[in-house]
Structure formats: C-alpha cells, structure tokens
Coordinates of C-alpha atoms and ligand atoms in Angstrom, one line a residue:
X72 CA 17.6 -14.1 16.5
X73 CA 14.9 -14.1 14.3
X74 CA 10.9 -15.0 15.5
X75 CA 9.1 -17.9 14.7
X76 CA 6.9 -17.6 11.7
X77 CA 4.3 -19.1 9.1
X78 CA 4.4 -17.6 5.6
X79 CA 1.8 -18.7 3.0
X80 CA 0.9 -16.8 -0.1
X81 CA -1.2 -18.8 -2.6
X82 CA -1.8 -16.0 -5.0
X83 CA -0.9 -16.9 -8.6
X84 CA 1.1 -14.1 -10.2
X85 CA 1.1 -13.6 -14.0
X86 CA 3.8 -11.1 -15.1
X87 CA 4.5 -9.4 -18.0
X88 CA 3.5 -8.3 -21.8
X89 CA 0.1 -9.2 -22.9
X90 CA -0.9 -11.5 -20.2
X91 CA -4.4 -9.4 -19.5
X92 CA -5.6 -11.5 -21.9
X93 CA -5.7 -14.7 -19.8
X94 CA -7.7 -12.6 -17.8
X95 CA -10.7 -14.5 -19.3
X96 CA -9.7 -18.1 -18.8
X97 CA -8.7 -17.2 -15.2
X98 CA -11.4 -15.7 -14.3
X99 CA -13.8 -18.5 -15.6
X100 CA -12.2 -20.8 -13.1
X101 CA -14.1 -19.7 -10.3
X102 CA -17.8 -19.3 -11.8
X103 CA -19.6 -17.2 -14.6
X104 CA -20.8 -14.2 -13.1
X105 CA -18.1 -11.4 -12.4
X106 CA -18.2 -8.3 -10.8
X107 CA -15.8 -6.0 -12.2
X108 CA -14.4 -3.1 -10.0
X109 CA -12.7 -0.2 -11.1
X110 CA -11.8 3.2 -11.7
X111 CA -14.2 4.3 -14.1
X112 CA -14.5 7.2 -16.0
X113 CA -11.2 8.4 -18.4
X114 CA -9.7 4.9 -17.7
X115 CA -12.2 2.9 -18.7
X116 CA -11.4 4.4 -22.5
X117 CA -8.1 3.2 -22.1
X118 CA -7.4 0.2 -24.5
X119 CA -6.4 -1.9 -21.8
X120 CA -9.5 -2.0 -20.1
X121 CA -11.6 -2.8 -23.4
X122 CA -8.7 -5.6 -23.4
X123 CA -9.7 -6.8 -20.1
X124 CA -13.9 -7.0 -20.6
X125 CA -13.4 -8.2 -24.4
X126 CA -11.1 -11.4 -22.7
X127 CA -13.9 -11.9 -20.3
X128 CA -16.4 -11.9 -22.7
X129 CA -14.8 -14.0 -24.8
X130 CA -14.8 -16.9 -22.5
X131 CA -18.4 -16.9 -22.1
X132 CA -18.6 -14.5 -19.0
X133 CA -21.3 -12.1 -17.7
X134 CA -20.2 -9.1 -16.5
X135 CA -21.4 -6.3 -14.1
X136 CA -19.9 -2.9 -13.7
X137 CA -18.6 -1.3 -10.5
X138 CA -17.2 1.9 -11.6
X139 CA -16.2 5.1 -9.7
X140 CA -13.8 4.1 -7.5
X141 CA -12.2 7.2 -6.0
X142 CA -8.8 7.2 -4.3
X143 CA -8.7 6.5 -0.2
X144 CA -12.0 4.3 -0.9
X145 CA -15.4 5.2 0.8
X146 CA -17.3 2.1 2.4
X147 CA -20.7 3.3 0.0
X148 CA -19.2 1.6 -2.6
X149 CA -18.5 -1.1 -0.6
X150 CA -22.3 -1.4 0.3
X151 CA -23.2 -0.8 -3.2
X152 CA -20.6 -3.8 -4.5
X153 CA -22.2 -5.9 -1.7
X154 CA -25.9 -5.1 -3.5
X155 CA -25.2 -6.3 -6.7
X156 CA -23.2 -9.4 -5.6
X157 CA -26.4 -10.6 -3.5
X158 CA -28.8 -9.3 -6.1
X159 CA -26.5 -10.7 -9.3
X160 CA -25.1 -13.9 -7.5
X161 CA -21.5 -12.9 -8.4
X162 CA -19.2 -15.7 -8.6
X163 CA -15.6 -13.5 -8.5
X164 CA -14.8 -10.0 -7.8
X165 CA -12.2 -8.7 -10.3
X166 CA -10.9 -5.3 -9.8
X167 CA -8.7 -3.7 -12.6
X168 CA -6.8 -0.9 -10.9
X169 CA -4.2 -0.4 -7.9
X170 CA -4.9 -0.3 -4.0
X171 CA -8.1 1.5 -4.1
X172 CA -10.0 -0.6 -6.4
X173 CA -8.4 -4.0 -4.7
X174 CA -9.0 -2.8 -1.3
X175 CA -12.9 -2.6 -2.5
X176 CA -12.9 -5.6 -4.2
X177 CA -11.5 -7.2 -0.9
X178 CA -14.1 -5.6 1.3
X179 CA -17.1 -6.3 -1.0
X180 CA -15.9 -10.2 -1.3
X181 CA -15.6 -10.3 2.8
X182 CA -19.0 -8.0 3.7
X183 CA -21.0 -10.0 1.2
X184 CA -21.2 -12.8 3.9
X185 CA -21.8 -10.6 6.8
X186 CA -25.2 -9.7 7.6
X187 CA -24.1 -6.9 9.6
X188 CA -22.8 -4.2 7.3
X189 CA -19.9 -4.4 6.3
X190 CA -18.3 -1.0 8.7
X191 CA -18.7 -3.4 11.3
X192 CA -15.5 -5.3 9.6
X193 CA -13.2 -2.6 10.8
X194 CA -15.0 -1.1 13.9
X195 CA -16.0 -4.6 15.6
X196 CA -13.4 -7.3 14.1
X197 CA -16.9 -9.0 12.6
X198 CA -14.8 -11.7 10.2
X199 CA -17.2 -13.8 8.2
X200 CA -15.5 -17.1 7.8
X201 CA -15.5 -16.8 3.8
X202 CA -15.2 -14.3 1.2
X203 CA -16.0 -14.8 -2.3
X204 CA -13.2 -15.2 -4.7
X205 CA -11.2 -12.3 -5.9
X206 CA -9.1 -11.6 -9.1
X207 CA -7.1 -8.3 -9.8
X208 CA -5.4 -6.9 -13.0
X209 CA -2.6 -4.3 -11.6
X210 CA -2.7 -0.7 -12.6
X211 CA -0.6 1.0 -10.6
X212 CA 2.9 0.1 -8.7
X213 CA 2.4 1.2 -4.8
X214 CA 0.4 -0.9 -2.5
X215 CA 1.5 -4.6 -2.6
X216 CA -2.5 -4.7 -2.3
X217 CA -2.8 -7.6 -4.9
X218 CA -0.7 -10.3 -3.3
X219 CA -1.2 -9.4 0.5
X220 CA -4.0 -9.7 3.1
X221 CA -4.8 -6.3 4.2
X222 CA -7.5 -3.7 3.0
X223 CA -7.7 0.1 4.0
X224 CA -11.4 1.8 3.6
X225 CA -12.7 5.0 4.5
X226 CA -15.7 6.1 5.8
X227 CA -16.3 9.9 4.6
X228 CA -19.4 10.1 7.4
X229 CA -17.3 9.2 10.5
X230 CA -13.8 10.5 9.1
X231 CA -12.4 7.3 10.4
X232 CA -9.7 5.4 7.7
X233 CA -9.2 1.7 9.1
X234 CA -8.1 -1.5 7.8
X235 CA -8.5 -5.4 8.4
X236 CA -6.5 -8.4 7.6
X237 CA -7.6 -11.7 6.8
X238 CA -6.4 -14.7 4.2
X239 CA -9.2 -15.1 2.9
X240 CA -8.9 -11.7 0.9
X241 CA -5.6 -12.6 -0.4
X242 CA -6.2 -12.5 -4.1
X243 CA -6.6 -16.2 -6.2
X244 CA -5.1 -14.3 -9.1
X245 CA -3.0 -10.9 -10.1
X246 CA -1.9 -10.1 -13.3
X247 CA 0.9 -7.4 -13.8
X248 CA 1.5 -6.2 -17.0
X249 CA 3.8 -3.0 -16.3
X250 CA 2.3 -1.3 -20.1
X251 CA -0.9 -0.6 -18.3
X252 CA 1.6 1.4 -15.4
X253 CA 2.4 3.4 -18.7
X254 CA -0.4 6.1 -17.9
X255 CA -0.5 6.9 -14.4
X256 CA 0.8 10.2 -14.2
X257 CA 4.0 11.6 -12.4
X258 CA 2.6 12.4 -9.5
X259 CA 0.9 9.1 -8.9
X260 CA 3.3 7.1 -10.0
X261 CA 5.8 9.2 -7.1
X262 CA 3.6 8.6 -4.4
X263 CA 3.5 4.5 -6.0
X264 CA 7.7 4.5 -5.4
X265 CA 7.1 6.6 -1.6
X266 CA 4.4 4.3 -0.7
X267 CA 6.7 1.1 -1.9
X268 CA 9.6 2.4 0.0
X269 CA 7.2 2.9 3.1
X270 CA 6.2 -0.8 3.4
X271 CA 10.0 -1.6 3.2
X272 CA 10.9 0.8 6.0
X273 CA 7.9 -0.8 8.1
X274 CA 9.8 -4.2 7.6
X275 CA 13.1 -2.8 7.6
X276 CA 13.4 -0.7 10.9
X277 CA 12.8 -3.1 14.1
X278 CA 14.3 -4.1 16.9
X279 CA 15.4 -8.4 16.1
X280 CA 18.7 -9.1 15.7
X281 CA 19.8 -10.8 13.3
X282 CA 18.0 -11.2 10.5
X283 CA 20.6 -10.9 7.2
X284 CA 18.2 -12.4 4.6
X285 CA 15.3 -10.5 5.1
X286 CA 17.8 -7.0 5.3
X287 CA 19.3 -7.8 2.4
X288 CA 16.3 -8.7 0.4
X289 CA 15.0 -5.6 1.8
X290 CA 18.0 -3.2 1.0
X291 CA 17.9 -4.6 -2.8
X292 CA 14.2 -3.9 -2.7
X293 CA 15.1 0.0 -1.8
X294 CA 18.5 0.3 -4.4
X295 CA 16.5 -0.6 -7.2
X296 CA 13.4 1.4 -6.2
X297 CA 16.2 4.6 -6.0
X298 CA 17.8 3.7 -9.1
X299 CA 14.5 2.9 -11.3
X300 CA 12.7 6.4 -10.0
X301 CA 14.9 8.5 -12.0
X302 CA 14.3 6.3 -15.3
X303 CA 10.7 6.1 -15.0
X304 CA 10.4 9.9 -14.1
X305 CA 12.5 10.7 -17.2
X306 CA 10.9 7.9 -19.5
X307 CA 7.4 6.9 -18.1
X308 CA 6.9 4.6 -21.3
X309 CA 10.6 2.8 -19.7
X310 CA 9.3 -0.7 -19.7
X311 CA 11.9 -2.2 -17.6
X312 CA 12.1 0.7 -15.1
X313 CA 8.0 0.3 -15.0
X314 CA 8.6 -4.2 -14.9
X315 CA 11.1 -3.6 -11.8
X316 CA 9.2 -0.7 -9.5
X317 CA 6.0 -3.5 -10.4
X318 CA 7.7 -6.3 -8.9
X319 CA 8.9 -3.8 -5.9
X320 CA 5.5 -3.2 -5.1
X321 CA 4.7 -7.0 -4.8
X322 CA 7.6 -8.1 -3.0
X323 CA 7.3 -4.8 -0.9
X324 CA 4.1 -5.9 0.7
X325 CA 3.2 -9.5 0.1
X326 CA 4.7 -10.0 4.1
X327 CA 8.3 -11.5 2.6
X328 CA 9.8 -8.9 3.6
X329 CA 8.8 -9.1 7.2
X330 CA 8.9 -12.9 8.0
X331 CA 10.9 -13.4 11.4
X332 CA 10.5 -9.9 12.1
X333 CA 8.1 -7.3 14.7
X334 CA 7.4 -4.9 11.9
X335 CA 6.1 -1.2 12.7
X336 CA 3.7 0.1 11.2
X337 CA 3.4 3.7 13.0
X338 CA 4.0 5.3 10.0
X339 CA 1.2 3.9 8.5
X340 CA -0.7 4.5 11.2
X341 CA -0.5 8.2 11.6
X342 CA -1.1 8.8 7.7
X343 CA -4.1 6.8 8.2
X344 CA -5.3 9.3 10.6
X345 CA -4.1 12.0 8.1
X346 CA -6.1 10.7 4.9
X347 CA -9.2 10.1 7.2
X348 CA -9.7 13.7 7.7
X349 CA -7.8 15.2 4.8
X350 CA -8.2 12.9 1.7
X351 CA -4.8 13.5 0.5
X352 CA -3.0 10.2 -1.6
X353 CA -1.3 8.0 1.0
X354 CA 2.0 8.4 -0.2
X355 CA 2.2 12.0 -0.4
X356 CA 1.4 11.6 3.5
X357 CA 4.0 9.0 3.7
X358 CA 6.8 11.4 1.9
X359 CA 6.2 13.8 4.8
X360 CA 5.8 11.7 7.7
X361 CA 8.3 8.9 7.0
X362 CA 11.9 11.3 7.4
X363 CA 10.7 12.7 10.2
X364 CA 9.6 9.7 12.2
X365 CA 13.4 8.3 11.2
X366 CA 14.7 11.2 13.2
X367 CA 12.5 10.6 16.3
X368 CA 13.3 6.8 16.8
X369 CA 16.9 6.6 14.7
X370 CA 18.4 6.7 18.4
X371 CA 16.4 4.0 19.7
X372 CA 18.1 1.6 16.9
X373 CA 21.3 3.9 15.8
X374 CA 23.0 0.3 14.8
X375 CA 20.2 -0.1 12.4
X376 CA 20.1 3.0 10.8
X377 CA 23.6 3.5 10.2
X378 CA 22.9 -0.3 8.3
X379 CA 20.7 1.5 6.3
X380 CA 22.8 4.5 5.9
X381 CA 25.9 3.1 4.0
X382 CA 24.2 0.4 2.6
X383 CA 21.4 1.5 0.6
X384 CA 22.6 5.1 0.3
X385 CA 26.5 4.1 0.5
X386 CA 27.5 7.3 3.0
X387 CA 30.7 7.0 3.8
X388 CA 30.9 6.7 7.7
X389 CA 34.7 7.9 8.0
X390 CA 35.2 9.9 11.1
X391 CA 31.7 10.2 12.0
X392 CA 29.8 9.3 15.3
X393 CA 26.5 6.8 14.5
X394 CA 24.0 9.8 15.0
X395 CA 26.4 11.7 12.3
X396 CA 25.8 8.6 9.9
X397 CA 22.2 8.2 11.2
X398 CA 21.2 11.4 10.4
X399 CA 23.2 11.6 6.8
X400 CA 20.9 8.4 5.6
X401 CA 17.3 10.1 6.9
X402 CA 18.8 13.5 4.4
X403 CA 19.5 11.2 1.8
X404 CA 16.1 9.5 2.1
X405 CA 14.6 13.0 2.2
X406 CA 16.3 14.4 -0.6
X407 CA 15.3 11.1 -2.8
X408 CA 11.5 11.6 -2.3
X409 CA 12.4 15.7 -2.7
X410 CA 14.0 15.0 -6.2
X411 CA 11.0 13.4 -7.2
X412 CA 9.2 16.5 -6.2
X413 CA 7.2 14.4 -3.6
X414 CA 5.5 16.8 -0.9
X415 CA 7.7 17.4 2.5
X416 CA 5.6 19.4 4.6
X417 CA 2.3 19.3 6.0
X418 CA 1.5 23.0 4.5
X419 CA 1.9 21.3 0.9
X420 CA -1.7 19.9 1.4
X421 CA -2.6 23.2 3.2
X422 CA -2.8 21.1 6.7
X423 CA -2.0 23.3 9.6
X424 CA -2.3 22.9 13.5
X425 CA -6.0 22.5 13.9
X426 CA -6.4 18.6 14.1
X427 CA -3.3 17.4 15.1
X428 CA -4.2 16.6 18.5
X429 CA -7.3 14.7 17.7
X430 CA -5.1 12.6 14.7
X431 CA -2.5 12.1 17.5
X432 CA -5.2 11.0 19.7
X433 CA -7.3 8.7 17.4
X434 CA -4.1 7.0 16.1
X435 CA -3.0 5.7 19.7
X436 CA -6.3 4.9 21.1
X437 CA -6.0 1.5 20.7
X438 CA -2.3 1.6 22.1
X439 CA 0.9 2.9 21.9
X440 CA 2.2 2.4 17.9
X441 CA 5.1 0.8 16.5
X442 CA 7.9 -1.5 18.1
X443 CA 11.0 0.2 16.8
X444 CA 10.1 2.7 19.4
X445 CA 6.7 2.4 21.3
X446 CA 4.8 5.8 20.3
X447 CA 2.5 7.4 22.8
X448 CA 0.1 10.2 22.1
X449 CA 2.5 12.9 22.7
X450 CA 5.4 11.1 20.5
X451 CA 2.9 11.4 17.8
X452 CA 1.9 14.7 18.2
X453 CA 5.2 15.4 18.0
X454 CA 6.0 13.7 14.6
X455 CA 3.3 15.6 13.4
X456 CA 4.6 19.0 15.2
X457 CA 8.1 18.1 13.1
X458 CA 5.9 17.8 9.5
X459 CA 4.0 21.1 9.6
Ligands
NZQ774 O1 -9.2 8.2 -10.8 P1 -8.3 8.2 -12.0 O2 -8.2 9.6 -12.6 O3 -8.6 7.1 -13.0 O4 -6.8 8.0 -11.4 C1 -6.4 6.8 -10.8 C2 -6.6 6.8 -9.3 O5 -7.5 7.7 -8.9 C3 -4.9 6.7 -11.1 N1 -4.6 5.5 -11.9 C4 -4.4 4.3 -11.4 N2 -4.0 3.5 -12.4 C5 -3.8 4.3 -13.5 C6 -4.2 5.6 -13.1 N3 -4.2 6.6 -14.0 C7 -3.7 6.4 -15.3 N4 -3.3 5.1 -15.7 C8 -3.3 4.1 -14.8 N5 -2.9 2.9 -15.2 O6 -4.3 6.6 -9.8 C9 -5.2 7.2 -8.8 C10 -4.8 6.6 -7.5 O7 -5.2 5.2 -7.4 P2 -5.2 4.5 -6.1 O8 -5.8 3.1 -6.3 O9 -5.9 5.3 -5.0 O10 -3.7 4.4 -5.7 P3 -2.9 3.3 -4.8 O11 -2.6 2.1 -5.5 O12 -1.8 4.1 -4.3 O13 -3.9 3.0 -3.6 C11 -4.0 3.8 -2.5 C12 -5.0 3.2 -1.5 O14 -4.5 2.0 -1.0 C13 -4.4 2.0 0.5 C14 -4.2 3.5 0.7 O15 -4.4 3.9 2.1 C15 -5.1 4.1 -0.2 O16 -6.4 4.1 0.2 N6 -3.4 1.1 0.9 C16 -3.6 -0.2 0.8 C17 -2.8 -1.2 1.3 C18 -3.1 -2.6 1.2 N7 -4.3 -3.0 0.8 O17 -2.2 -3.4 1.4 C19 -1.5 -0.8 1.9 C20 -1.1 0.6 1.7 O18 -0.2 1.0 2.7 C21 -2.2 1.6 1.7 O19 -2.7 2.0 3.0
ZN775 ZN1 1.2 2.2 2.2

C-alpha cells in the first residue's frame, strides 16, 4: 500500500496565450530590482523576450542582465549571478528559458546567502535557510524545473554534474505560454518529450503496491506525450500539441506524480555522470540509457512492466509469457524515442569505452542507485556496456 507523504507546491502557474505580459505586475510583488537570467544571444532577438523586459519595465522595474546561459549549466555563472545580486541588491531572480536558465536562477537565489561559495551547495549539503525569491517564464517543455525543488549544475573544472533540493527554490511564479515553445528546434524539443517521459518512468517504475491514482495519472501523462510527439514534430507552430507536452513537463516533475511512492532515479543518475564529462543534452543521454536500464531491472518488477506494456502501448499480451510482454513494451518505448530520431547508442555522441568505469564508479559512490532494483557499481557498468 502506498507510503505516507506530504505534498506542497505553492508555485502559482499562469498558462496560456499572452500571459508574459503579467510578467511585470508579478514580478513587482516581490521588490524592484530584478535580475533577469537567460539564454542570451539569438533568443534574446526573439519578440518574446523584448515582450518580457518591456512588461517589466513598464511596471516601474530595474532590470539587470544575466545572459549566456549555456545548456548543462556551469557554477561560473552561478558565482557571477551571485555578484551582481550582492553588488545590485536584487529583490527577485527571473529566468526566462527552460531547465538550464531555472536551475541557475535557483542556485544564484540559494548561494546568494551562503558565504561559502556556492559549489559547497552540492559537494557539502551547505543549505542557507533562505533563498531570495524566484520567477520563471517557460521556454522550453522538458524539465518540470519551474514548479519543482530540484537544481542540476555543472562544474566544467571538476567534471562533476550534481544537484540539490530544497523548498525554498521552488519557484513563487511560472508562466507558460506554449507560443514561446514555437522556436526550439526539433531536436530540442525531442530531447524536451524523452526527458518528460524520463521523470515519469522515475515515478512510474517502483516497487509499492498499490498505487492506482498515481499509475493512472502517470500512464495519461505518457499516452498523450506519444500521441502529441508526432503532431508537434510534424507541425512545430501546433499550439495545442505544444499547450499539452507544456503541461506534461509540469505535471511530469512537480513530485505529483510520485506522492506515496520510492521513486528511482538511477537513470538520472548515470546520465548525470554522462553529461558531467561529455556535455551532451540530458535527454539525448536519457533516449539511450532509459531502454536499456528497462531491460536490466524489467525482471525485478515483471508485474509492473507488463502494466506498462498493454497499457500505455496497448500490446496485446495473448499467448505470451510476462518477459515476452515485458520486453515488447521496452521495443515500443525504444522505437517511440527512435521515430523521433532521438539518439540510441553511446557512439551517436562519439562516447566509447574509455570512461565508463570511472562514470560507473562516481555514480554509485554515495550508494547503490535506484529502488526498483538496487544498482551496484558493476550493474551500472553494465547499463552502460548495453548503450555503447
Ligand atoms: O542556447 P540557445 O541556442 O538559445 O538554445 C537554447 C538552449 O541552449 C534552446 N532553447 C530553449 N528555449 C528555446 C530555445 N531555442 C529556441 N526557442 C526557444 N523557445 O534550448 C537549448 C537547451 O536548453 P536547456 O535549458 O539546456 O534545456 P532543458 O530545459 O532541457 O534543461 C536541461 C538542463 O536541466 C537539467 C538537465 O540536467 C540540464 O542541465 N535538469 C533539471 C531538472 C530540474 N531542475 O528539475 C531535472 C532534469 O532531470 C534535468 O536534470
Ligand atoms: Zn531529466
């Protein structure tokens, strides 16, 4: 039966067409000085953006510029956010862009009240006991980042990617208007719907019985996500395909998912290990990874699997053992991430044997991973053995 939980989520969600422009009046809820976090460069052209600053100017804010925010995040600019906070007295972090740019903003609005810097976060558990305020207008569908707790930053010098959680990071604001998902380009927008379907499977796959609700609510997460990849690939201006893989990422990753549950996480895990020394985008680790991890552990939880197997991908389980099934639902996840032309093997980025023992290493050094399965070292290096 299901565990004991707490749930609390106090982020206020604005959805939809032409909402950026509360942005402004939002924002000036929580002081007049923002620091505004982004991409940079190309996107900063993009009329949304100039939507974004003109709203905040409008109502009377000052705004200075964090730009350059590169994909799998590097803590500099985290020390460099932290600078001008002190130097500006920043009242609200607002990032405009998807996990990358919130899982700055986060850091910045956490280290600013550490006197350590702010490394010490992920490496030493260091929590200050506030953060400043944070806002977030979504760019991209994939990391759940602006309704949930967690942050992922790398640090380039060490080659270490880590990640903390705390409630205090959990944005006071998102705003998700699925026209400024328009522009992110096929292959981002792919790894967005693997990375999505990732954080379900994390949920999804454990080992406590009976827990209906939050499989169902999981299983409709993953239909839709299957059904609205083929629209959006075909149309990437499809509103509605854009609206629903939006609201996927949220509800993919804002904890709902998991209430009641011991979630996994390995997955996760072991692509951390990946980006840290590879930079490649976290979902085009997760598209390799994720299959083959299903066929480790499927037999540690066949029951499961086979639930997943005629339910989200409707295989017909006549005159076939549960392995059979098992195994016909990993394919079918396989073949859904290859017909988005997501990556399947470790060779796609170019990665062969080298450091597969040091990621398989560094990922279980803390302890085994996962609670599906408990993975030691050696199960790890095996996973990785299965995605060259
Ligand atoms: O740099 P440009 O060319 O502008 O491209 C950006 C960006 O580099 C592009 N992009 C974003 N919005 C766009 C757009 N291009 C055109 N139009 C738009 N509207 O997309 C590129 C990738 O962006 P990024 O923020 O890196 O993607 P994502 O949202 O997938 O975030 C990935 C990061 O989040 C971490 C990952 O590890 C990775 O570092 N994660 C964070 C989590 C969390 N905080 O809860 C959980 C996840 O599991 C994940 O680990
Ligand atoms: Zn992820």
């Amino acid at each position: 039966m299901m565990e004991n939980f707490i749930y609390q989520r106090t982020t206020e969600l604005i959805f939809g067409k032409d909402q950026i422009v509360l942005v402004g009046e939002k924002a000036s809820a929580f002081g007049r000085k923002i620091l505004l976090v982004s991409y940079g460069g190309a996107f900063n052209e993009n009329v949304y953006y100039k939507q974004v600053v003109s709203s905040l100017k409008a109502a009377g804010l000052t705004v200075y510029e964090l730009g350059e925010i590169k994909p799998n995040p590097d803590i500099s600019k985290v020390r460099e956010g932290i600078g001008i906070c002190r130097e500006k007295g920043i009242d609200l972090v607002l990032g405009v862009g998807g996990g990358s740019v919130i899982d700055t903003c986060k850091t910045i609005a956490l280290g600013y009240y550490l006197q350590e810097d702010p490394w010490e976060i992920f490496t030493s558990g260091k929590m200050p006991e506030q953060a400043l305020p944070i806002g977030v207008v979504v760019t991209l569908a994939a990391t759940g980042s602006e309704m949930n707790a967690s942050a992922v930053i790398t640090n380039a010098q060490t080659e270490q990617k880590l990640s903390f959680r705390s409630q205090l990071v959990v944005p006071k604001f998102s705003i998700l208007d699925p026209r400024l998902t328009f522009t992110v380009p096929k292959e981002h927008t792919v790894y967005g719907i693997v990375d999505i379907a990732a954080h379900v499977y994390e949920q999804y796959f454990d080992q406590v019985p009976d827990t209906p609700i939050q499989d169902r609510m999981a299983e409709s997460v993953l239909q839709t996500l299957i059904e609205e990849s083929d629209k959006v690939i075909a149309d990437p201006q499809d509103y509605g395909a854009r609206a629903n893989i939006m609201l996927a990422s949220t509800l993919g990753f804002n904890g709902i998912l998991g209430i009641g549950k011991a979630t996994d996480w390995a997955s996760h895990k072991i692509q951390h290990e990946l980006g840290a020394i590879y930079d490649i985008p976290h979902g085009g680790g997760l598209a390799i990874i994720f299959p083959n991890w299903m066929k480790y552990v499927c037999e540690a939880g066949l029951g499961k699997f086979v639930q997943y197997a005629t339910r989200v991908f409707k295989v017909d389980p006549t005159g076939k053992s549960e392995k059979e099934i098992a195994l016909e639902g990993i394919e079918r996840t396989r073949a859904w991430f290859n017909s988005m032309g997501a990556p399947s093997r470790l060779a796609d980025y170019s990665i062969g044997e080298e450091h597969l023992e040091l990621m398989a290493e560094k990922a279980t050094k803390n302890g085994p991973l996962g609670n599906f399965k408990k993975l030691y070292k050696e199960d790890v290096l095996a996973i990785l053995r299965m995605s060259l």
